[in-house]
Coordinates of C-alpha atoms and ligand atoms in Angstrom, one line a residue:
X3 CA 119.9 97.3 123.4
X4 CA 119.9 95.9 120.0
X5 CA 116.3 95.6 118.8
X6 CA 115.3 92.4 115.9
X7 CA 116.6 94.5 112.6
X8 CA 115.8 92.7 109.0
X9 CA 118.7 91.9 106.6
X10 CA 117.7 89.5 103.8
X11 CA 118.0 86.5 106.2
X12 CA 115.8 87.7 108.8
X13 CA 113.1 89.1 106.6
X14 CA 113.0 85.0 105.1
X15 CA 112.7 84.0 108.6
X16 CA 109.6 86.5 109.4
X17 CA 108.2 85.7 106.1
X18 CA 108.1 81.9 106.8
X19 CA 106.2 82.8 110.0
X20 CA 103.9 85.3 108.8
X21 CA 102.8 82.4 105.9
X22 CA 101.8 79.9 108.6
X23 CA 98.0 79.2 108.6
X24 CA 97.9 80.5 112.0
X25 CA 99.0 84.0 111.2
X26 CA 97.5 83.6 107.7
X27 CA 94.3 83.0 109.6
X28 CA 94.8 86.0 111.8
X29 CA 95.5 88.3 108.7
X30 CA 92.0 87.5 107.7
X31 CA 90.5 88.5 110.9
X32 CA 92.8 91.9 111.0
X33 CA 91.6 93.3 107.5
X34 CA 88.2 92.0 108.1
X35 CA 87.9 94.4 111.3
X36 CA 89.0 97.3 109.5
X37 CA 85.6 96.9 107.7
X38 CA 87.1 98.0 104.5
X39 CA 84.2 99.6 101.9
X40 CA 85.5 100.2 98.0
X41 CA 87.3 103.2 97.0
X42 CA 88.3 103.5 100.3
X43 CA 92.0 104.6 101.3
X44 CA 93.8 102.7 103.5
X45 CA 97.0 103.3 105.4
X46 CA 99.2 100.3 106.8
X47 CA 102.1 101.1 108.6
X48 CA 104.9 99.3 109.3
X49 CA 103.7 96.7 106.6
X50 CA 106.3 94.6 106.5
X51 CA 106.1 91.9 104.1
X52 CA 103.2 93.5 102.3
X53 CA 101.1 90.0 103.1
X54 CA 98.4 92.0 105.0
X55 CA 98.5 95.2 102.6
X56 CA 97.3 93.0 99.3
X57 CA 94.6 91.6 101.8
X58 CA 93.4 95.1 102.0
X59 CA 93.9 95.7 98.6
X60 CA 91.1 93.3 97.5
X61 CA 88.8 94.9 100.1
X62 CA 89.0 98.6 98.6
X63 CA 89.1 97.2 94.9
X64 CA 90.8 98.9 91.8
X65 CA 88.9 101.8 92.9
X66 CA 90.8 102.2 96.0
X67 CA 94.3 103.0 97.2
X68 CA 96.4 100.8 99.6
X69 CA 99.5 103.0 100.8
X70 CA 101.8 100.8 103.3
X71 CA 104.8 102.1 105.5
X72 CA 108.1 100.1 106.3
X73 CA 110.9 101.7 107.7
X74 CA 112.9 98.1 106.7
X75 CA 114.7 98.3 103.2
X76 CA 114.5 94.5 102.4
X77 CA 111.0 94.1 103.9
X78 CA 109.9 97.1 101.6
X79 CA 111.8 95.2 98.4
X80 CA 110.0 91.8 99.3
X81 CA 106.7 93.4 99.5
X82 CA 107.0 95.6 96.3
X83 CA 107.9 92.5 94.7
X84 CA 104.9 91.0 96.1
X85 CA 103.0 93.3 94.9
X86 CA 103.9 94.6 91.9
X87 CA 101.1 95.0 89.2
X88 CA 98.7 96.1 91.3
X89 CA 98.3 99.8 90.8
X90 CA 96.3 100.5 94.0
X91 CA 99.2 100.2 96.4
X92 CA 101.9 102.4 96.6
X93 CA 105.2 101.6 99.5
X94 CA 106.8 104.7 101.3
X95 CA 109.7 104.6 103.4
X96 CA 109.5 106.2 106.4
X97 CA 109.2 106.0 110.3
X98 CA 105.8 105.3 111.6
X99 CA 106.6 108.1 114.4
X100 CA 107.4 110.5 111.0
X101 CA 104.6 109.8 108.1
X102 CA 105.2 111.8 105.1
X103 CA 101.4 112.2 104.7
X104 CA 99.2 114.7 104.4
X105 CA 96.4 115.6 107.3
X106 CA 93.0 113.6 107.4
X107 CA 94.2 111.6 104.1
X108 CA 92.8 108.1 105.1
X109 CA 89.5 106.2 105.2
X110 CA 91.2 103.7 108.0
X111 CA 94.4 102.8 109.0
X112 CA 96.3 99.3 110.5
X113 CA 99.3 98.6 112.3
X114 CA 99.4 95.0 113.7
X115 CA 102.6 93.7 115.6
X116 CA 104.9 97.1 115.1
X117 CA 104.2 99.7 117.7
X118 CA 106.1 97.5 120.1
X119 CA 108.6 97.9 117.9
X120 CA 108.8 101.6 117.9
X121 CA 110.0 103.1 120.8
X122 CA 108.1 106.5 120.7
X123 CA 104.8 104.4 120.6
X124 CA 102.8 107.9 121.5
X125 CA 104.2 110.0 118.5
X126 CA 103.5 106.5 116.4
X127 CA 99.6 107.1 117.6
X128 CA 99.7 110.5 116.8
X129 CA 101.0 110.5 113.7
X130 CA 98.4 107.7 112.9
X131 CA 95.2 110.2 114.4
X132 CA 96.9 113.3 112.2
X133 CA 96.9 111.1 108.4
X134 CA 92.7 109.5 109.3
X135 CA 89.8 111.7 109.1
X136 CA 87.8 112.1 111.1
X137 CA 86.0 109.2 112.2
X138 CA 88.3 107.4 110.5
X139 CA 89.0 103.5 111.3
X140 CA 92.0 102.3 113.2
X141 CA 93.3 98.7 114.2
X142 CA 96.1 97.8 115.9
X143 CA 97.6 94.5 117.1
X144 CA 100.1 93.8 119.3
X145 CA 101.9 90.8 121.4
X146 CA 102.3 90.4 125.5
X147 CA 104.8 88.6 125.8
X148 CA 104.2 87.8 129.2
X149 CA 101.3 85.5 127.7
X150 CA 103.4 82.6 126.0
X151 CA 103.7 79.5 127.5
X152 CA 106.1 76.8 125.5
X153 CA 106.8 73.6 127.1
X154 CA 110.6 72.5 127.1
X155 CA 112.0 69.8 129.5
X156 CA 115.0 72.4 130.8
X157 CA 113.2 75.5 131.9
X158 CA 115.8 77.6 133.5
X159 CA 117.4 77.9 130.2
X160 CA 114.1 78.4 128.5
X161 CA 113.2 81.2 130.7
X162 CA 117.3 82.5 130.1
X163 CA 116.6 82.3 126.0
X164 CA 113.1 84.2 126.8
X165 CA 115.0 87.0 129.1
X166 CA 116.9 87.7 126.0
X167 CA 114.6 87.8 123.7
X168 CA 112.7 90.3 125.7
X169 CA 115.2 92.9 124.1
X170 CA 113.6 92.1 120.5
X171 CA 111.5 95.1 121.2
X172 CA 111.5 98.5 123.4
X173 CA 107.6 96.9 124.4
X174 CA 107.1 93.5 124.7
X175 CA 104.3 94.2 126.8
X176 CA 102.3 97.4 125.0
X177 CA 99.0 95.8 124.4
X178 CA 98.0 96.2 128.9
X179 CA 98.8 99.7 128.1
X180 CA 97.5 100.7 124.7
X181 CA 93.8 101.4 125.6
X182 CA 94.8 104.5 127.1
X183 CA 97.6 105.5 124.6
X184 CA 94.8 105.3 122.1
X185 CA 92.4 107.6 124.2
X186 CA 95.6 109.8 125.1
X187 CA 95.8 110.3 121.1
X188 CA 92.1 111.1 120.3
X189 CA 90.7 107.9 119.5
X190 CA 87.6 106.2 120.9
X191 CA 87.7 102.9 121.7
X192 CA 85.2 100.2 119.8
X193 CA 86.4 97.6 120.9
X194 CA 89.4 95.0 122.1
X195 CA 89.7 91.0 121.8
X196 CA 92.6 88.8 122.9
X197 CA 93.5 86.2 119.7
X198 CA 95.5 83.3 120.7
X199 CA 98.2 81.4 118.3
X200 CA 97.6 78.1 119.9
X201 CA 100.3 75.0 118.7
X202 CA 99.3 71.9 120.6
X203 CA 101.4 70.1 118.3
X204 CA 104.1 69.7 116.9
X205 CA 103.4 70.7 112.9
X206 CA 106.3 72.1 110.8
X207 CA 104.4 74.8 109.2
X208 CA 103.1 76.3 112.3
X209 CA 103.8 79.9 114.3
X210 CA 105.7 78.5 117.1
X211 CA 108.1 75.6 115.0
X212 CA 109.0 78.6 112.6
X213 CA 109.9 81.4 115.0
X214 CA 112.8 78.8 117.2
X215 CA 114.8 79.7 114.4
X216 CA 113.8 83.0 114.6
X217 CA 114.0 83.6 118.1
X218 CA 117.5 81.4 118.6
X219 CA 119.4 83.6 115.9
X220 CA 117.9 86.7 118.0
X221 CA 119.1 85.3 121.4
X222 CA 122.5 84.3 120.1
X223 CA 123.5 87.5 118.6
X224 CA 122.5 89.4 121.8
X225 CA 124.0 91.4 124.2
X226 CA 125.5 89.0 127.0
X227 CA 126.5 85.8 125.1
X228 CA 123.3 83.5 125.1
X229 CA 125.0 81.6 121.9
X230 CA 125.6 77.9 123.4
X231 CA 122.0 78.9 125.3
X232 CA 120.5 79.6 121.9
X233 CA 121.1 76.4 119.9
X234 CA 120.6 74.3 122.7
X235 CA 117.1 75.6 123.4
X236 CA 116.5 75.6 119.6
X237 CA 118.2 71.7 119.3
X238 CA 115.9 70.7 122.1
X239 CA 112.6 72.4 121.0
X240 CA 113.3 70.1 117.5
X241 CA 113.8 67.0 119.4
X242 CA 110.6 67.9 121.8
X243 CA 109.0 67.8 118.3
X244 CA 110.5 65.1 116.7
X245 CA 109.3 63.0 119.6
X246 CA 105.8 64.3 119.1
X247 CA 105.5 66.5 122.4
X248 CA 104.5 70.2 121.7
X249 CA 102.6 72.4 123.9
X250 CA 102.9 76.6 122.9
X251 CA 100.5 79.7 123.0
X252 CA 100.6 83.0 123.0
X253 CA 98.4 86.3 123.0
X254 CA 97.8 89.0 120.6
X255 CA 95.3 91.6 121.5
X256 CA 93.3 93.5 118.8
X257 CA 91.8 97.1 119.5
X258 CA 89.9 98.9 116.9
X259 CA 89.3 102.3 117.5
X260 CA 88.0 105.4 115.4
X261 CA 90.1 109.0 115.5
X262 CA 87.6 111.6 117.8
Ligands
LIG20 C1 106.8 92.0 113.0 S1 106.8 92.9 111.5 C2 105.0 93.1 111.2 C3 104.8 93.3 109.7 C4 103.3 93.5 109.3 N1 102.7 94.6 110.0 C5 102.5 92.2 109.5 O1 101.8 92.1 110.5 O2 102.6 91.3 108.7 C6 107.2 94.5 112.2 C7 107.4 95.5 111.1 O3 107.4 96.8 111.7 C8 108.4 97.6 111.0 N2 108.8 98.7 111.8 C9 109.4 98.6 113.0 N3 109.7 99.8 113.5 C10 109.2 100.7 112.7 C11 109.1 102.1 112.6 N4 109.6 102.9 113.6 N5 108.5 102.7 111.5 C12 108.0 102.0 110.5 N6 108.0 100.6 110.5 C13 108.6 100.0 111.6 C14 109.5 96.6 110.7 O4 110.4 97.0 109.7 C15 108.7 95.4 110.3 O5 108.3 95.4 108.9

């Protein structure tokens, strides 16, 4: 199964969707649960961009230290490019199942939409529980994608294009499961909230308009030929919104949790 992977053209692609207000909006409500103090020292993994990470940067303040963990080359470039001049945030290369960390080294720690991309999710948690001290804050995010709902006039192919896209990550369905990873890893559960992205129309700078592209480029490139599927789902999702008529939602679930 080949998993979404980020050359230079897919990283533009997930930075165009993580810039929409609707994630930009969610970003806000991620760091804001970590309930950042200054000076602390924060921990992102699999950071991605670096959007979220200069978020939390601001929270801790000069005095503070903002460490964030990609395992993705070109997404590690774009966000020390992002970031550069700011001498609270330092980026490591490395698997989030494999943190070259030392014990108890964190105030709090964040991973939001990457543990369904990471196939030993358990080891991920673990690693996560060994780097926080104890008490220390966690939050992680994650999408079911059993939650979205898109309308498009042919829906056997859009439920063909969503079949394949499934393969985009080992667990497209982690968050019904991850309140008792997190207890099996020695955390304690605060607490959990579902956050909706929620396009009832058709804007261009929105979650759902930016990821067709996103998703069609998966879908054709994957295992089983879904190429003429792809760019006729993607051509009729523009027309849908060219005519005005968009309907799409989907689920992310938050948890926030502190290490026993
Ligand atoms: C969908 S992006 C989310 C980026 C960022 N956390 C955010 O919310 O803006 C998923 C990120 O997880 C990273 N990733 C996937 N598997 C990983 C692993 N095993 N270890 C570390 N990072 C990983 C990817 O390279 C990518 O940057």
């Amino acid at each position: 199964m080949r998993t979404l992977q980020y050359d230079a053209e897919a990283t533009r692609r997930l930075v165009a969707v993580y810039r929409t207000p609707d994630v930009a909006a969610q970003r806000e409500a991620f760091a804001a649960a970590l309930a950042l103090q200054a000076g602390e020292h924060v921990l992102d993994v699999g950071a991605g961009p670096g959007l979220l990470a200069l978020l939390l940067a601001e929270r801790v303040g000069p005095r503070g230290k903002v460490c964030g963990v990609d395992i993705s080359e070109p997404l590690l470039a774009y966000a020390r490019s992002l970031t550069a001049g700011r001498p609270q945030l330092c980026w490591l290369k490395a698997d989030a199942t494999s943190l070259p960390l030392a014990d108890s080294e964190f105030d709090a720690a964040i991973s939001t939409q990457v543990l369904e991309y990471v196939a030993d999710v358990d080891a991920a948690l673990a690693e996560l529980h060994r780097v926080l001290r104890p008490q220390g804050r966690l939050v992680v995010v994650d999408t079911d994608w059993d939650s979205i709902v898109w309308a498009t006039p042919d829906r056997a192919r859009h439920e063909r294009v969503m079949a394949s896209w499934e393969a985009h990550a080992p667990h497209p369905r982690l968050p019904r499961t991850l309140a008792a990873r997190l207890a099996g890893a020695g955390f304690e559960l605060r607490r959990t909230e579902v956050m909706p992205l929620y396009n009832p129309s058709a804007c261009e700078d929105s979650y759902s308009r930016q990821m067709v592209a996103l998703i069609a480029d998966f879908v054709a490139r994957a295992e089983g030929g879904h190429a003429a599927d792809a760019s006729a789902w993607a051509d009729e999702l523009n027309q849908e919104a060219a005519a005005g008529r968009w309907f799409f939602s989907l689920n992310r679930y938050l948890f926030v949790a502190t290490r026993c």
